[in-house]
Amino acid sequence: EVQLVESGGGLVQPGGSLRLSCAASGFTFSSLWMSWVRQAPGKGLEWVANIKQDGTEKNYVDSVKGRFTISRDNAKNSLCLQMNSLRAEDTAVYYCVRGKMGFDYWGQGTLVTVSS
Amino acid sequence: DVVMTQSPLALPVTLGQPASISCRSSQSLVHSDGNTYLNWFRQRPGQSPRRLIYKVSNRDSGVPDRFSGSGSGTDFTLKISRVEAEDVGVYYCMQGTHWPPGFGGGTKVEIK
């Protein structure tokens, strides 16, 4: 059974940093692209970043470029999102999602709240 | 960026009756590999999104056959042949053909 379990969310002040993690199981993690998608409270879905199987290609939505870094550890079946210089508009539930175009499995999400 | 436009925003339906959601893209979603990467998701209240349909018309495992997807190019439709109570939630279309991947604004399906 495919499982994606996010952790690391919480309350952080504007300008602060947070590191999200996603533990993957039930599939060959190293063979698939992985993505992060977020959802602001009461709003729709927004793709944030993705990373190639071997980590050599990474893509970001314009609003997070230079502030967020996606990474993966295939030995530990783990996906991460390092978020720096956080802004109020980054407040959202962040989902770990399998794939680049298919998005077939989603984690339960972790809430990030940026507020003073 | 490709803009995904869904309609209607809200869809009140009677149990047992059909429902239809439209999704239009600002550019053709036919990929250079010949596939059309148009997915449909449902998000029930308090839950993560779940994919229902991929590549326009393919149902995911466990998705009831009352759900069907159709369309081509820039115009796509999700149909529910007979709405059941468990179908309530927000439905999103999503394109994966062009970078960046993008979602429609969502359609809230509720029971009358």
Tab-separated table of C-alpha atoms in Angstrom:
chain	number	residue	atom	x	y	z
A	1	GLU	CA	0.000	0.000	0.000
A	2	VAL	CA	1.362	3.377	-1.020
A	3	GLN	CA	1.782	5.735	1.928
A	4	LEU	CA	3.022	9.309	2.065
A	5	VAL	CA	3.340	10.819	5.526
A	6	GLU	CA	4.253	14.469	5.925
A	7	SER	CA	5.688	16.101	9.019
A	8	GLY	CA	7.357	19.310	10.069
A	9	GLY	CA	4.567	21.830	9.798
A	10	GLY	CA	3.818	24.401	12.457
A	11	LEU	CA	3.622	28.067	13.362
A	12	VAL	CA	6.498	30.268	12.239
A	13	GLN	CA	7.042	34.009	12.164
A	14	PRO	CA	7.362	35.911	8.899
A	15	GLY	CA	10.925	35.645	7.653
A	16	GLY	CA	11.434	32.361	9.459
A	17	SER	CA	12.272	28.898	8.188
A	18	LEU	CA	10.695	25.476	8.303
A	19	ARG	CA	11.633	22.088	6.909
A	20	LEU	CA	8.936	19.694	5.782
A	21	SER	CA	9.534	15.982	5.390
A	22	CYS	CA	7.627	13.222	3.668
A	23	ALA	CA	8.188	9.549	4.411
A	24	ALA	CA	7.261	7.334	1.489
A	25	SER	CA	6.519	3.628	1.526
A	26	GLY	CA	4.780	0.956	-0.513
A	27	PHE	CA	6.464	1.735	-3.823
A	28	THR	CA	9.903	2.142	-5.385
A	29	PHE	CA	10.514	5.732	-4.311
A	30	SER	CA	13.711	6.129	-6.308
A	31	SER	CA	11.953	5.443	-9.610
A	32	LEU	CA	9.445	8.297	-9.533
A	33	TRP	CA	9.299	12.062	-9.640
A	34	MET	CA	7.869	13.609	-6.477
A	35	SER	CA	6.054	16.878	-5.915
A	36	TRP	CA	4.772	19.260	-3.266
A	37	VAL	CA	1.341	20.841	-3.639
A	38	ARG	CA	-0.158	23.360	-1.221
A	39	GLN	CA	-3.613	24.581	-0.331
A	40	ALA	CA	-4.178	27.866	1.467
A	41	PRO	CA	-7.062	27.849	3.973
A	42	GLY	CA	-10.373	27.687	2.120
A	43	LYS	CA	-8.628	27.940	-1.260
A	44	GLY	CA	-7.722	25.722	-4.172
A	45	LEU	CA	-4.671	23.642	-4.972
A	46	GLU	CA	-1.316	25.049	-6.075
A	47	TRP	CA	1.667	23.061	-7.284
A	48	VAL	CA	4.817	24.201	-5.490
A	49	ALA	CA	7.805	22.119	-6.588
A	50	ASN	CA	8.908	18.819	-8.027
A	51	ILE	CA	12.091	16.761	-8.214
A	52	LYS	CA	13.355	14.142	-10.607
A	53	GLN	CA	14.091	10.581	-9.553
A	54	ASP	CA	17.815	11.172	-9.046
A	55	GLY	CA	17.471	14.729	-7.779
A	56	THR	CA	19.239	16.256	-10.779
A	57	GLU	CA	16.237	18.294	-11.911
A	58	LYS	CA	14.142	20.503	-9.675
A	59	ASN	CA	11.331	22.887	-10.583
A	60	TYR	CA	9.527	25.543	-8.569
A	61	VAL	CA	6.528	27.808	-8.903
A	62	ASP	CA	7.731	31.380	-9.387
A	63	SER	CA	6.429	32.585	-6.025
A	64	VAL	CA	8.798	30.314	-4.070
A	65	LYS	CA	11.901	30.386	-6.275
A	66	GLY	CA	14.981	31.328	-4.293
A	67	ARG	CA	13.206	30.697	-0.979
A	68	PHE	CA	12.197	27.014	-1.093
A	69	THR	CA	14.423	24.024	-1.836
A	70	ILE	CA	13.141	20.561	-2.632
A	71	SER	CA	15.353	17.547	-2.006
A	72	ARG	CA	15.152	13.802	-1.645
A	73	ASP	CA	17.050	10.938	-0.046
A	74	ASN	CA	16.359	7.781	-2.009
A	75	ALA	CA	18.185	5.624	0.541
A	76	LYS	CA	15.705	6.744	3.186
A	77	ASN	CA	12.642	7.046	0.911
A	78	SER	CA	12.313	10.611	2.024
A	79	LEU	CA	11.271	13.880	0.368
A	80	CYS	CA	11.944	17.282	1.918
A	81	LEU	CA	10.995	20.898	1.385
A	82	GLN	CA	13.210	23.514	3.009
A	83	MET	CA	11.272	26.753	3.289
A	84	ASN	CA	13.127	29.995	4.065
A	85	SER	CA	12.066	33.633	4.207
A	86	LEU	CA	8.509	32.565	4.838
A	87	ARG	CA	5.675	34.973	4.167
A	88	ALA	CA	2.080	35.140	5.315
A	89	GLU	CA	0.959	34.028	1.870
A	90	ASP	CA	2.858	30.746	2.322
A	91	THR	CA	0.312	29.719	4.966
A	92	ALA	CA	-1.211	26.492	3.693
A	93	VAL	CA	-1.520	22.759	4.047
A	94	TYR	CA	1.415	21.236	2.198
A	95	TYR	CA	0.887	17.885	0.513
A	96	CYS	CA	3.534	15.404	-0.562
A	97	VAL	CA	2.397	13.984	-3.907
A	98	ARG	CA	3.671	11.143	-6.016
A	99	GLY	CA	4.534	11.903	-9.604
A	100	LYS	CA	5.260	14.734	-12.037
A	101	MET	CA	2.112	14.815	-14.138
A	102	GLY	CA	-0.104	12.111	-12.678
A	103	PHE	CA	-0.331	13.038	-8.974
A	104	ASP	CA	-1.834	9.653	-8.187
A	105	TYR	CA	-1.156	9.491	-4.446
A	106	TRP	CA	-1.282	12.262	-1.837
A	107	GLY	CA	-0.242	12.432	1.777
A	108	GLN	CA	-2.537	13.720	4.508
A	109	GLY	CA	-0.822	17.095	4.495
A	110	THR	CA	0.958	19.217	7.075
A	111	LEU	CA	-0.180	22.716	8.048
A	112	VAL	CA	2.243	25.618	7.847
A	113	THR	CA	1.104	28.861	9.458
A	114	VAL	CA	3.176	32.009	8.954
A	115	SER	CA	2.119	34.637	11.442
A	116	SER	CA	3.532	36.954	14.074
B	1	ASP	CA	1.014	29.551	-17.719
B	2	VAL	CA	-1.968	27.448	-18.789
B	3	VAL	CA	-5.168	28.631	-17.152
B	4	MET	CA	-7.676	25.980	-16.122
B	5	THR	CA	-11.270	27.198	-15.841
B	6	GLN	CA	-13.936	25.071	-14.217
B	7	SER	CA	-17.698	25.528	-14.245
B	8	PRO	CA	-19.914	25.712	-12.396
B	9	LEU	CA	-18.384	26.870	-9.111
B	10	ALA	CA	-21.093	25.070	-7.174
B	11	LEU	CA	-23.330	22.216	-8.252
B	12	PRO	CA	-26.348	21.285	-6.123
B	13	VAL	CA	-27.578	17.882	-7.204
B	14	THR	CA	-30.379	15.516	-6.278
B	15	LEU	CA	-29.419	12.039	-5.137
B	16	GLY	CA	-29.649	9.599	-8.021
B	17	GLN	CA	-29.489	12.324	-10.656
B	18	PRO	CA	-26.588	12.966	-13.045
B	19	ALA	CA	-24.011	15.710	-12.631
B	20	SER	CA	-21.525	17.244	-15.025
B	21	ILE	CA	-18.493	19.475	-14.465
B	22	SER	CA	-16.713	21.354	-17.229
B	23	CYS	CA	-13.003	22.159	-17.380
B	24	ARG	CA	-11.449	24.318	-20.076
B	25	SER	CA	-7.763	25.017	-20.620
B	26	SER	CA	-6.236	28.098	-22.228
B	27	GLN	CA	-4.025	25.916	-24.430
B	28	SER	CA	-4.332	22.461	-25.915
B	29	LEU	CA	-3.336	19.786	-23.415
B	30	VAL	CA	-2.031	17.357	-26.004
B	31	HIS	CA	1.554	16.560	-25.014
B	32	SER	CA	4.349	16.045	-27.544
B	33	ASP	CA	4.242	12.359	-26.618
B	34	GLY	CA	0.655	12.158	-27.841
B	35	ASN	CA	-0.930	11.852	-24.412
B	36	THR	CA	-3.281	14.380	-22.833
B	37	TYR	CA	-2.415	14.829	-19.171
B	38	LEU	CA	-5.737	15.939	-17.766
B	39	ASN	CA	-6.677	14.571	-14.355
B	40	TRP	CA	-9.700	14.891	-12.099
B	41	PHE	CA	-9.567	14.884	-8.311
B	42	ARG	CA	-12.156	14.920	-5.555
B	43	GLN	CA	-11.484	16.416	-2.150
B	44	ARG	CA	-13.959	15.501	0.554
B	45	PRO	CA	-14.248	17.846	3.534
B	46	GLY	CA	-11.241	17.504	5.808
B	47	GLN	CA	-9.457	15.074	3.500
B	48	SER	CA	-6.637	15.103	0.992
B	49	PRO	CA	-7.464	15.158	-2.696
B	50	ARG	CA	-7.938	11.793	-4.356
B	51	ARG	CA	-7.384	11.227	-8.038
B	52	LEU	CA	-10.418	9.810	-9.830
B	53	ILE	CA	-9.546	10.099	-13.518
B	54	TYR	CA	-6.220	10.346	-15.330
B	55	LYS	CA	-5.359	11.127	-18.942
B	56	VAL	CA	-8.859	12.406	-19.638
B	57	SER	CA	-10.876	9.225	-19.331
B	58	ASN	CA	-9.073	6.533	-17.340
B	59	ARG	CA	-10.638	5.680	-13.978
B	60	ASP	CA	-8.314	5.019	-11.079
B	61	SER	CA	-8.521	1.731	-9.211
B	62	GLY	CA	-11.542	1.577	-6.922
B	63	VAL	CA	-13.352	4.489	-8.562
B	64	PRO	CA	-16.979	3.579	-9.274
B	65	ASP	CA	-17.970	3.347	-12.913
B	66	ARG	CA	-20.589	6.049	-12.415
B	67	PHE	CA	-17.658	8.452	-12.837
B	68	SER	CA	-16.522	9.136	-16.388
B	69	GLY	CA	-14.195	11.607	-18.028
B	70	SER	CA	-14.215	12.832	-21.582
B	71	GLY	CA	-12.947	15.586	-23.825
B	72	SER	CA	-10.014	16.590	-25.941
B	73	GLY	CA	-7.768	19.517	-26.735
B	74	THR	CA	-8.979	22.290	-24.443
B	75	ASP	CA	-12.425	21.100	-23.409
B	76	PHE	CA	-13.026	18.399	-20.816
B	77	THR	CA	-15.920	17.031	-18.761
B	78	LEU	CA	-16.357	14.927	-15.652
B	79	LYS	CA	-19.714	13.200	-15.383
B	80	ILE	CA	-21.341	11.376	-12.509
B	81	SER	CA	-24.152	9.222	-13.860
B	82	ARG	CA	-26.083	8.950	-10.573
B	83	VAL	CA	-24.928	11.057	-7.658
B	84	GLU	CA	-24.604	9.361	-4.283
B	85	ALA	CA	-24.188	10.990	-0.884
B	86	GLU	CA	-20.500	10.027	-0.733
B	87	ASP	CA	-19.802	12.061	-3.881
B	88	VAL	CA	-20.036	15.407	-2.090
B	89	GLY	CA	-16.857	17.441	-2.069
B	90	VAL	CA	-14.831	19.747	-4.243
B	91	TYR	CA	-13.753	18.489	-7.656
B	92	TYR	CA	-10.627	19.784	-9.359
B	93	CYS	CA	-9.287	19.304	-12.838
B	94	MET	CA	-5.548	19.501	-13.316
B	95	GLN	CA	-3.235	19.654	-16.306
B	96	GLY	CA	0.197	18.064	-16.318
B	97	THR	CA	1.037	18.622	-19.965
B	98	HIS	CA	2.610	22.052	-19.672
B	99	TRP	CA	4.946	23.471	-17.036
B	100	PRO	CA	3.945	24.443	-14.429
B	101	PRO	CA	1.249	21.903	-13.579
B	102	GLY	CA	-1.992	23.697	-12.845
B	103	PHE	CA	-5.364	23.138	-11.232
B	104	GLY	CA	-8.793	24.479	-11.938
B	105	GLY	CA	-10.479	26.535	-9.254
B	106	GLY	CA	-12.715	23.703	-8.113
B	107	THR	CA	-16.403	22.803	-8.272
B	108	LYS	CA	-18.261	22.136	-5.043
B	109	VAL	CA	-20.750	19.319	-5.395
B	110	GLU	CA	-23.464	19.278	-2.757
B	111	ILE	CA	-26.725	17.461	-2.252
B	112	LYS	CA	-29.930	19.460	-2.657
